[in-house]
Amino acid sequence: MAKTIFEKHSQGRKGFTLPKNDVEVSLGECIPEKFHREEDIKFPEVSELDVMRHFLELSHMNHCIEKGFYPLGSCTMKYNPKINETLVRNDGFMNLHPFQDEDTVQGALDILYELQNDLAEISGFANVTLQPVAGAHGEFTGLKIIRAYHKLKGNTHKKKIIFPDSAHGTNPATVILTGYEVVEIKSNDKGMVDIDDLKAHVDDETAGFMLTNPNTLGLFESQIEEIAEIIHGVDGLMYMDGANFNAIMGIVKPGEIGFDIMHFNLHKTFATPHGGGGPGSGPIGVRDDLVKFLPVPMITKKDDKFFLDHSFKETSIGKVQSFFGNFAVNVRAFIYLKMLGAKGLKRVAENAVINANYIMKKLEDYYYIPHKDTYCMHEFIASGKWQKEKYGIKTLDIAKRILDKGFHAPTIYFPLIVPEAMMIEPTETESKETLDEFITAMIEIAKESEKNPDVLKNAPINTPVKRVDDTLAVRQLNVKFEW
Ligand SMILES: *Cc1c(COP(=O)(O)O)cnc(C)c1O
C-alpha cells in the first residue's frame, strides 16, 4: 500500500511560495474565541514533486474507463470522447453566468434549444425539458407531470403506480417521493412483464406504469402496445425509464410505441464522465398534451431569438432545478449527438447490442445465463449460480477476482429477480480484442472456482485495496487519517 501524503511529510519542506501577508488579521472579530485553534494545523509539508507523484499514484489506484474495461451493467460506462471535454471548456461556455441577460447568451440558448429538439426527435416526443440533473430526477419530474395530468382532469381517485419486479431501485423511490403507492408486478419466465399479473393489478386507481426498455435483464419488452392499451384503458400514463436507451436509439422511438413520458440519462447514453453520484443530466420528453405541464421555463425561439418561456406557468409543475440544469453535461451531449448524427447513433446502438451478444454467447457454457435463448440487447445477465451450488463460490468472489484481472466488475446482485446476478454491459466503444480478453478472464475464473476456489475467496490480491468489509465501513465510517 502506498504511503499517504501525511507519511511523506518532512518538517520544513514545501512546494509553494506565497507573498508576504501585509493585511492585519484579527480573528477574534469574526470568529468567537472558543473556536480558535490552540495549535497550528498539521498540514503535511511536502515538495511540489511529492505532491505530483502522490496524486498521480492515487489516480492510478482508481479504476476508470481510460484504464480498463468497465462493463458495469445498467450504468453504460462507455468511453467519453475527449473532444467533448475540450469544447465544453471553451471560454464562451465556462465564463457564462446564469444570471446573464438572455440577449447575451443567445449562443448557449441556441445549443440548449437544439438539444431539446434533437432529443424530442430521436425519442418521438413533442418536447423535452433539460432541467432534471439525473435519471432519478427525471423520474421525479415525470411522475409530477403524471400527478398534474390527473389533477387537471379531476382524477382524484388515482393513487397507484405500477412497475415490474425487474425495476431499478430509483423507480419505487420516485413513486414514494411523489406521493403515490407502489404496486410491483411479476416478470414472466421470459423475463418480461407478466401481462396476466399486470391485468390483475390494474384498476381505476392506477395513475401510471413505469417500465425500463430494454429492461434490466437486457431484454426488449415486446408487449408494449398491449401494455399501453391496458394502462391507457384506465386513463393511466406510460412512463419509460430511458436509462437503457443506448440499445435502441436511432432504431426505436419510445414516443411512437405507446409511452407518454420518458427520461434520458445523458451522462450514460450521451457520454459524460460519471460515477460517484454525478454530474448528470436526466431530461424528460413528453407527448403533446403534456407539454403544458413541463417545468418552467422552457427554452423557446421566436423571430430568430431564443428566450426563456414562462408563459405556461399556470399549468407547469414549476421549476425542478435552478437555471438551465447541468449546462456542461448538456453541452457534452449536444456535441456527441452532432458528431454522430442520426446514422452514427444507430450504429452505436447496433454495436452495443452486438458486443453484448458476443460475450453472452462465449460465456454460456461457463456461467448460468437465464435468458440465453433470446438475443439480448446492450447488456445481459449471467449468474454465479452454478459456481455457488457446486463449489460454494459467491458472485461477490467472482466479482472480486475480476478486479485482479484488471477489469471493473459488472453490476452484481441486480436485478433482484435473478439469484447471483452479474449484469454485463460492454458498450459499443470496446474493441473485439478487449471483449476477448474479458471473456478469457471470465472463463479462467470459472475454471478457478473448480480447481482453486481459495484464490477466489481471497480475491482481490493484485489491487491496492484488498477485500474490504463493506458492512463495517458503512456502520463505522471513519475517513480521518490519524498521524
Ligand atoms: C441509472 C439508472 C437509473 C437512475 O439514473 P441516475 O442518473 O443514476 O439517477 C434509473 N433506472 C435505471 C434502469 C438505471 O440504470
PDB file of N, CA and C and ligand atoms in Angstrom, residues 74-75 134-137 139 168 170-171 212 216 241 243-244 263 265 267-268, ligand 1:
ATOM      1  N   SER A  74     -26.229  -1.548 -16.644  1.00  0.00           N
ATOM      2  CA  SER A  74     -27.221  -0.521 -16.359  1.00  0.00           C
ATOM      3  C   SER A  74     -26.619   0.886 -16.394  1.00  0.00           C
ATOM      4  N   CYS A  75     -25.344   1.007 -16.097  1.00  0.00           N
ATOM      5  CA  CYS A  75     -24.778   2.351 -15.969  1.00  0.00           C
ATOM      6  C   CYS A  75     -24.142   2.878 -17.251  1.00  0.00           C
ATOM      7  N   ALA A 134     -30.490  14.268 -13.154  1.00  0.00           N
ATOM      8  CA  ALA A 134     -30.166  12.840 -13.008  1.00  0.00           C
ATOM      9  C   ALA A 134     -31.342  12.050 -13.546  1.00  0.00           C
ATOM     10  N   GLY A 135     -31.107  10.780 -13.811  1.00  0.00           N
ATOM     11  CA  GLY A 135     -32.208   9.933 -14.234  1.00  0.00           C
ATOM     12  C   GLY A 135     -33.307   9.928 -13.178  1.00  0.00           C
ATOM     13  N   ALA A 136     -32.895   9.762 -11.924  1.00  0.00           N
ATOM     14  CA  ALA A 136     -33.865   9.721 -10.835  1.00  0.00           C
ATOM     15  C   ALA A 136     -34.653  11.033 -10.766  1.00  0.00           C
ATOM     16  N   HIS A 137     -33.978  12.126 -11.030  1.00  0.00           N
ATOM     17  CA  HIS A 137     -34.629  13.438 -11.019  1.00  0.00           C
ATOM     18  C   HIS A 137     -35.617  13.558 -12.184  1.00  0.00           C
ATOM     19  N   GLU A 139     -37.235  10.969 -13.389  1.00  0.00           N
ATOM     20  CA  GLU A 139     -38.383  10.164 -12.954  1.00  0.00           C
ATOM     21  C   GLU A 139     -39.296  11.007 -12.068  1.00  0.00           C
ATOM     22  N   HIS A 168     -35.382  -0.777 -11.579  1.00  0.00           N
ATOM     23  CA  HIS A 168     -34.272  -0.170 -10.855  1.00  0.00           C
ATOM     24  C   HIS A 168     -34.821   0.446  -9.563  1.00  0.00           C
ATOM     25  N   THR A 170     -34.492   3.186  -8.169  1.00  0.00           N
ATOM     26  CA  THR A 170     -34.974   4.574  -8.189  1.00  0.00           C
ATOM     27  C   THR A 170     -36.466   4.633  -8.533  1.00  0.00           C
ATOM     28  N   ASN A 171     -37.002   3.633  -9.240  1.00  0.00           N
ATOM     29  CA  ASN A 171     -38.417   3.689  -9.635  1.00  0.00           C
ATOM     30  C   ASN A 171     -39.342   3.692  -8.414  1.00  0.00           C
ATOM     31  N   THR A 212     -38.757   0.063 -17.796  1.00  0.00           N
ATOM     32  CA  THR A 212     -37.447   0.286 -18.387  1.00  0.00           C
ATOM     33  C   THR A 212     -37.401  -0.553 -19.660  1.00  0.00           C
ATOM     34  N   THR A 216     -34.038  -4.337 -17.300  1.00  0.00           N
ATOM     35  CA  THR A 216     -32.744  -4.525 -16.632  1.00  0.00           C
ATOM     36  C   THR A 216     -32.191  -5.937 -16.818  1.00  0.00           C
ATOM     37  N   ASP A 241     -38.507   4.489 -18.322  1.00  0.00           N
ATOM     38  CA  ASP A 241     -37.184   4.727 -17.759  1.00  0.00           C
ATOM     39  C   ASP A 241     -36.211   4.502 -18.914  1.00  0.00           C
ATOM     40  N   ALA A 243     -32.949   4.743 -19.129  1.00  0.00           N
ATOM     41  CA  ALA A 243     -31.527   4.539 -18.800  1.00  0.00           C
ATOM     42  C   ALA A 243     -30.852   3.605 -19.807  1.00  0.00           C
ATOM     43  N   ASN A 244     -31.633   2.752 -20.436  1.00  0.00           N
ATOM     44  CA  ASN A 244     -31.058   1.798 -21.388  1.00  0.00           C
ATOM     45  C   ASN A 244     -31.264   2.213 -22.849  1.00  0.00           C
ATOM     46  N   HIS A 263     -37.503   9.511 -19.544  1.00  0.00           N
ATOM     47  CA  HIS A 263     -36.287  10.280 -19.241  1.00  0.00           C
ATOM     48  C   HIS A 263     -35.097   9.703 -19.993  1.00  0.00           C
ATOM     49  N   ASN A 265     -30.801   9.467 -19.742  1.00  0.00           N
ATOM     50  CA  ASN A 265     -29.659   9.670 -18.854  1.00  0.00           C
ATOM     51  C   ASN A 265     -28.530  10.138 -19.758  1.00  0.00           C
ATOM     52  N   HIS A 267     -25.770  11.458 -19.174  1.00  0.00           N
ATOM     53  CA  HIS A 267     -24.426  11.072 -18.715  1.00  0.00           C
ATOM     54  C   HIS A 267     -24.115   9.620 -19.069  1.00  0.00           C
ATOM     55  N   LYS A 268     -25.132   8.777 -19.188  1.00  0.00           N
ATOM     56  CA  LYS A 268     -24.872   7.394 -19.589  1.00  0.00           C
ATOM     57  C   LYS A 268     -24.815   7.279 -21.116  1.00  0.00           C
TER      58      LYS A 268
HETATM   59  C1  LIG B   1     -29.020   4.592 -13.759  1.00  0.00           C
HETATM   60  C2  LIG B   1     -30.422   4.179 -13.757  1.00  0.00           C
HETATM   61  C3  LIG B   1     -31.422   4.985 -13.185  1.00  0.00           C
HETATM   62  C4  LIG B   1     -31.120   6.241 -12.389  1.00  0.00           C
HETATM   63  O1  LIG B   1     -30.383   7.173 -13.088  1.00  0.00           O
HETATM   64  P1  LIG B   1     -29.415   8.201 -12.335  1.00  0.00           P
HETATM   65  O2  LIG B   1     -28.963   9.111 -13.409  1.00  0.00           O
HETATM   66  O3  LIG B   1     -28.328   7.390 -11.718  1.00  0.00           O
HETATM   67  O4  LIG B   1     -30.256   8.900 -11.296  1.00  0.00           O
HETATM   68  C5  LIG B   1     -32.734   4.576 -13.301  1.00  0.00           C
HETATM   69  N1  LIG B   1     -33.054   3.423 -13.913  1.00  0.00           N
HETATM   70  C6  LIG B   1     -32.126   2.620 -14.464  1.00  0.00           C
HETATM   71  C7  LIG B   1     -32.558   1.370 -15.166  1.00  0.00           C
HETATM   72  C8  LIG B   1     -30.770   2.958 -14.393  1.00  0.00           C
HETATM   73  O5  LIG B   1     -29.851   2.167 -14.925  1.00  0.00           O
END
